[in-house]
CSV table of C-alpha atoms in Angstrom, one decimal:
chain,number,residue,atom,x,y,z
Y,12,UNK,CA,-22.8,1.6,-32.3
Y,13,UNK,CA,-23.3,5.2,-31.9
Y,14,UNK,CA,-22.6,6.2,-27.9
Y,15,UNK,CA,-25.5,8.8,-26.7
Y,16,UNK,CA,-23.5,9.3,-23.5
Y,17,UNK,CA,-25.7,6.6,-21.8
Y,18,UNK,CA,-23.7,5.1,-18.7
Y,19,UNK,CA,-24.6,1.3,-17.6
Y,20,UNK,CA,-24.0,0.8,-14.0
Y,21,UNK,CA,-22.5,-2.2,-12.6
Y,22,UNK,CA,-25.4,-4.9,-11.2
Y,23,UNK,CA,-23.4,-7.4,-9.4
Y,24,UNK,CA,-20.7,-6.8,-7.4
Y,25,UNK,CA,-17.2,-7.1,-8.4
Y,26,UNK,CA,-16.4,-9.8,-6.1
Y,27,UNK,CA,-14.3,-13.2,-7.6
Y,28,UNK,CA,-13.3,-16.7,-5.6
Y,29,UNK,CA,-11.5,-18.8,-5.8
Y,30,UNK,CA,-9.9,-22.3,-3.1
Y,31,UNK,CA,-7.9,-24.7,-3.3
Y,32,UNK,CA,-7.2,-28.2,-1.3
Y,33,UNK,CA,-3.8,-29.0,0.5
Y,34,UNK,CA,-2.3,-32.1,2.8
Y,35,UNK,CA,-3.8,-31.6,6.5
Y,36,UNK,CA,-3.3,-34.9,8.1
Y,37,UNK,CA,-5.2,-39.1,7.5
Y,38,UNK,CA,-8.8,-37.7,7.9
Y,39,UNK,CA,-8.5,-33.9,6.8
Y,40,UNK,CA,-6.9,-31.4,4.2
Y,41,UNK,CA,-6.6,-27.3,5.0
Y,42,UNK,CA,-8.5,-26.0,2.7
Y,43,UNK,CA,-7.8,-22.5,1.5
Y,44,UNK,CA,-10.3,-19.9,0.6
Y,45,UNK,CA,-8.7,-17.1,-2.5
Y,46,UNK,CA,-11.0,-13.3,-3.1
Y,47,UNK,CA,-10.9,-10.4,-4.2
Y,48,UNK,CA,-12.9,-7.8,-3.8
Y,49,UNK,CA,-13.3,-4.7,-6.2
Y,50,UNK,CA,-15.0,-1.4,-3.7
Y,51,UNK,CA,-16.4,0.2,-7.8
Y,52,UNK,CA,-19.3,1.5,-6.9
Y,53,UNK,CA,-19.4,0.7,-3.1
Y,54,UNK,CA,-20.6,3.0,-0.6
Y,55,UNK,CA,-18.2,5.1,0.3
Y,56,UNK,CA,-18.4,6.7,3.8
Y,57,UNK,CA,-16.5,9.3,6.0
Y,58,UNK,CA,-13.4,7.8,7.4
Y,59,UNK,CA,-11.1,10.1,9.5
Y,60,UNK,CA,-8.8,11.6,6.8
Y,61,UNK,CA,-10.4,9.7,3.6
Y,62,UNK,CA,-13.1,7.6,3.3
Y,63,UNK,CA,-14.1,3.7,3.7
Y,64,UNK,CA,-16.0,0.9,2.4
Y,65,UNK,CA,-17.1,-2.0,3.5
Y,66,UNK,CA,-18.3,-5.5,2.3
Y,67,UNK,CA,-19.2,-8.9,4.6
Y,68,UNK,CA,-18.1,-12.2,3.2
Y,69,UNK,CA,-20.6,-15.2,4.4
Y,70,UNK,CA,-18.8,-18.5,4.0
Y,71,UNK,CA,-21.4,-21.5,4.1
Y,72,UNK,CA,-19.9,-24.9,4.4
Y,73,UNK,CA,-22.6,-28.5,4.8
Y,74,UNK,CA,-21.9,-31.8,4.9
Y,75,UNK,CA,-24.3,-32.7,2.3
Y,76,UNK,CA,-24.4,-36.6,4.1
Y,77,UNK,CA,-25.8,-35.6,7.4
Y,78,UNK,CA,-27.3,-32.2,6.2
Y,79,UNK,CA,-24.7,-29.8,8.8
Y,80,UNK,CA,-22.4,-27.2,8.6
Y,81,UNK,CA,-19.4,-26.9,9.4
Y,82,UNK,CA,-18.8,-23.7,8.9
Y,83,UNK,CA,-21.1,-20.2,8.6
Y,84,UNK,CA,-19.1,-17.6,9.4
Y,85,UNK,CA,-19.5,-14.1,8.5
Y,86,UNK,CA,-16.0,-12.1,8.1
Y,87,UNK,CA,-16.0,-8.0,7.0
Y,88,UNK,CA,-13.9,-6.9,4.9
Y,89,UNK,CA,-12.8,-3.2,4.8
Y,90,UNK,CA,-11.1,-0.8,2.2
Y,91,UNK,CA,-10.2,1.8,3.8
Y,92,UNK,CA,-9.1,5.0,1.3
Y,93,UNK,CA,-6.6,7.4,2.3
Y,94,UNK,CA,-6.9,11.7,0.9
Y,95,UNK,CA,-3.2,10.9,-0.6
Y,96,UNK,CA,-4.4,7.1,-2.1
Y,97,UNK,CA,-4.6,7.8,-5.6
Y,98,UNK,CA,-5.6,4.4,-6.9
Y,99,UNK,CA,-9.2,6.1,-5.7
Y,100,UNK,CA,-9.2,2.2,-4.4
Y,101,UNK,CA,-9.4,0.9,-7.6
Y,102,UNK,CA,-6.1,-1.6,-7.1
Y,103,UNK,CA,-8.9,-4.3,-5.2
Y,104,UNK,CA,-8.2,-5.8,-2.0
Y,105,UNK,CA,-7.0,-9.6,-2.2
Y,106,UNK,CA,-7.3,-12.1,1.1
Y,107,UNK,CA,-7.9,-15.3,2.1
Y,108,UNK,CA,-8.8,-17.4,4.6
Y,109,UNK,CA,-7.9,-21.7,6.0
Y,110,UNK,CA,-9.7,-24.2,7.0
Y,111,UNK,CA,-8.7,-27.8,8.1
Y,112,UNK,CA,-11.6,-30.0,7.0
Y,113,UNK,CA,-12.6,-33.4,7.5
Y,114,UNK,CA,-12.9,-36.3,4.6
Y,115,UNK,CA,-16.7,-35.2,3.2
Y,116,UNK,CA,-19.2,-34.1,-0.1
Y,117,UNK,CA,-19.8,-30.6,1.2
Y,118,UNK,CA,-22.0,-27.3,-0.4
Y,119,UNK,CA,-20.2,-24.2,-0.1
Y,120,UNK,CA,-22.6,-21.0,-0.3
Y,121,UNK,CA,-20.3,-17.7,-0.8
Y,122,UNK,CA,-22.1,-14.7,-0.1
Y,123,UNK,CA,-20.8,-11.0,-0.4
Y,124,UNK,CA,-22.2,-7.9,-0.3
Y,125,UNK,CA,-21.9,-3.8,0.2
Y,126,UNK,CA,-22.4,-3.6,4.2
Y,127,UNK,CA,-24.3,-0.4,3.1
Y,128,UNK,CA,-25.4,-1.1,0.8
Y,129,UNK,CA,-26.7,-5.2,1.3
Y,130,UNK,CA,-28.5,-5.5,-2.5
Y,131,UNK,CA,-25.4,-4.9,-4.1
Y,132,UNK,CA,-24.1,-8.7,-3.4
Y,133,UNK,CA,-22.5,-12.0,-5.0
Y,134,UNK,CA,-23.5,-15.0,-4.6
Y,135,UNK,CA,-21.4,-18.2,-5.8
Y,136,UNK,CA,-21.9,-22.0,-4.9
Y,137,UNK,CA,-19.6,-25.1,-5.7
Y,138,UNK,CA,-19.8,-28.2,-4.3
Y,139,UNK,CA,-16.2,-29.5,-2.8
Y,140,UNK,CA,-15.1,-32.9,-2.2
Y,141,UNK,CA,-12.8,-33.7,1.1
Y,142,UNK,CA,-10.5,-36.5,0.6
Y,143,UNK,CA,-7.2,-36.6,2.6
Y,144,UNK,CA,-4.1,-36.8,0.6
Y,145,UNK,CA,-3.2,-40.7,2.0
Y,146,UNK,CA,-2.2,-42.5,-1.3
Y,147,UNK,CA,0.7,-42.6,-3.6
Y,148,UNK,CA,2.4,-40.0,-5.5
Y,149,UNK,CA,-0.5,-37.1,-4.6
Y,150,UNK,CA,-0.6,-33.5,-5.9
Y,151,UNK,CA,-3.0,-30.9,-4.4
Y,152,UNK,CA,-4.5,-28.4,-6.4
Y,153,UNK,CA,-2.9,-25.4,-8.4
Y,154,UNK,CA,-3.0,-22.7,-6.8
Y,155,UNK,CA,-3.2,-19.8,-9.4
Y,156,UNK,CA,-1.6,-17.0,-8.9
Y,157,UNK,CA,-0.6,-13.2,-9.8
Y,158,UNK,CA,3.3,-13.5,-8.4
Y,159,UNK,CA,5.1,-15.1,-6.3
Y,160,UNK,CA,7.7,-14.2,-4.4
Y,161,UNK,CA,11.0,-16.3,-3.1
Y,162,UNK,CA,13.3,-13.1,-2.3
Y,163,UNK,CA,12.9,-11.2,0.3
Y,164,UNK,CA,9.3,-12.9,1.5
Y,165,UNK,CA,7.4,-11.4,4.6
Y,166,UNK,CA,7.1,-14.4,6.6
Y,167,UNK,CA,3.9,-12.8,9.1
Y,168,UNK,CA,2.1,-11.9,6.0
Y,169,UNK,CA,-0.1,-13.4,5.1
Y,170,UNK,CA,0.3,-15.1,2.0
Y,171,UNK,CA,3.2,-16.8,3.9
Y,172,UNK,CA,4.2,-20.5,2.8
Y,173,UNK,CA,6.7,-22.7,2.6
Y,174,UNK,CA,9.2,-20.0,1.8
Y,175,UNK,CA,7.1,-18.5,-0.6
Y,176,UNK,CA,4.9,-15.8,-0.6
Y,177,UNK,CA,1.7,-16.2,-2.9
Y,178,UNK,CA,-0.2,-14.0,-4.0
Y,179,UNK,CA,-3.9,-15.8,-5.8
Y,180,UNK,CA,-5.6,-14.7,-8.4
Y,181,UNK,CA,-9.3,-15.9,-8.0
Y,182,UNK,CA,-10.1,-14.3,-10.9
Y,183,UNK,CA,-8.5,-16.4,-12.5
Y,184,UNK,CA,-7.5,-13.7,-15.6
Y,185,UNK,CA,-4.7,-13.2,-17.0
Y,186,UNK,CA,-4.4,-10.8,-20.1
Y,187,UNK,CA,-2.0,-8.1,-21.7
Y,188,UNK,CA,-1.9,-6.1,-19.0
Y,189,UNK,CA,-0.3,-9.5,-17.2
Y,190,UNK,CA,-0.3,-12.1,-19.1
Y,191,UNK,CA,2.8,-14.2,-16.6
Y,192,UNK,CA,1.2,-16.5,-14.7
Y,193,UNK,CA,2.2,-17.9,-12.0
Y,194,UNK,CA,1.0,-21.5,-10.2
Y,195,UNK,CA,1.7,-22.9,-7.2
Y,196,UNK,CA,1.2,-26.6,-6.4
Y,197,UNK,CA,2.2,-29.8,-3.5
Y,198,UNK,CA,3.7,-33.3,-4.1
Y,199,UNK,CA,3.2,-35.5,-1.4
Y,200,UNK,CA,4.1,-39.3,-0.5
Y,201,UNK,CA,7.2,-39.5,-2.9
Y,202,UNK,CA,9.5,-41.5,-0.6
Y,203,UNK,CA,6.2,-44.3,-0.9
Y,204,UNK,CA,7.4,-46.3,-3.3
Y,205,UNK,CA,8.5,-50.1,-3.1
Y,206,UNK,CA,11.0,-49.1,-6.0
Y,207,UNK,CA,13.4,-46.3,-5.8
Y,208,UNK,CA,12.3,-45.1,-9.5
Y,209,UNK,CA,12.5,-41.7,-10.2
Y,210,UNK,CA,8.6,-39.3,-11.4
Y,211,UNK,CA,8.0,-37.9,-14.5
Y,212,UNK,CA,6.3,-34.3,-13.4
Y,213,UNK,CA,4.7,-33.1,-16.7
Y,214,UNK,CA,3.1,-29.7,-17.0
Y,215,UNK,CA,0.4,-29.0,-20.2
Y,216,UNK,CA,-1.7,-26.1,-21.5
Y,217,UNK,CA,-4.6,-26.5,-22.7
Y,218,UNK,CA,-6.9,-23.6,-24.7
Y,219,UNK,CA,-9.7,-24.0,-24.2
Y,220,UNK,CA,-10.7,-26.2,-27.6
Y,221,UNK,CA,-8.4,-28.8,-25.2
Y,222,UNK,CA,-5.6,-28.6,-27.5
Y,223,UNK,CA,-2.3,-28.8,-25.9
Y,224,UNK,CA,-0.9,-25.7,-26.5
Y,225,UNK,CA,2.6,-26.0,-24.1
Y,226,UNK,CA,3.9,-29.1,-22.9
Y,227,UNK,CA,7.2,-29.9,-20.7
Y,228,UNK,CA,8.7,-32.1,-18.3
Y,229,UNK,CA,11.1,-32.9,-15.5
Y,230,UNK,CA,12.7,-35.5,-13.2
Y,231,UNK,CA,11.3,-36.1,-9.3
Y,232,UNK,CA,13.8,-37.7,-7.6
Y,233,UNK,CA,12.4,-40.5,-4.5
Y,234,UNK,CA,14.6,-38.2,-2.0
Y,235,UNK,CA,12.6,-35.3,0.1
Y,236,UNK,CA,8.6,-36.7,1.0
Y,237,UNK,CA,6.7,-34.1,-0.2
Y,238,UNK,CA,8.0,-30.9,-2.4
Y,239,UNK,CA,6.8,-27.5,-3.3
Y,240,UNK,CA,6.2,-26.8,-7.3
Y,241,UNK,CA,6.0,-23.6,-8.5
Y,242,UNK,CA,6.7,-21.8,-12.1
Y,243,UNK,CA,4.8,-19.7,-15.0
Y,244,UNK,CA,4.3,-20.1,-18.0
Y,245,UNK,CA,4.4,-16.5,-20.5
Y,246,UNK,CA,0.2,-16.5,-22.2
Y,247,UNK,CA,1.3,-13.2,-24.6
Y,248,UNK,CA,2.7,-16.0,-26.9
Y,249,UNK,CA,-1.6,-17.6,-27.0
Y,250,UNK,CA,-4.2,-16.3,-28.4
């Protein structure tokens, strides 16, 4: 096919969203929402010594059994680009929201739109089940990340938890330019066993056909009731 100089405009807002569930108490879990926003093609207005785009993130979380909202909130995301910003705002913005959520089955709706052009939007729908981590030997959801820092971390960072700074990757996309998949998870109730046996933690990577392409394991002793599991997988060696 020969190019004739046609320019295709983006028709959907560049917005990605993910979530992970972690232990909170016997009745609830702590649900973290991760987002990334690319302001490309958004309306930019003048702002002091630069320009600014603005998006609205609307989150609805409704209890499916009683048909009532547990979350019904709007969040404002502003991307300010100064005159000296060489990226022109293309680096994108990443953030996180978190809520304790009681046990139940929920429908989740996330809609994001350009505040200056509401038709430029994206909507994501999910069904989420909240089950407290009160059984033996449990593991949280796996949070995929673009980077995890252990040294020189900022304890006041939005992404700080359990001595780590975990920068989420809501797109869940890795490439030749960014082939390292960082991951974070939490293991619970490891000393609730009546037998003082060790645990085996096995990690497996599957390809799109469901075939295991990577596997390793390690022994975990029953010393602490809860531990954090972080690591990386270099995806450059896989198709």
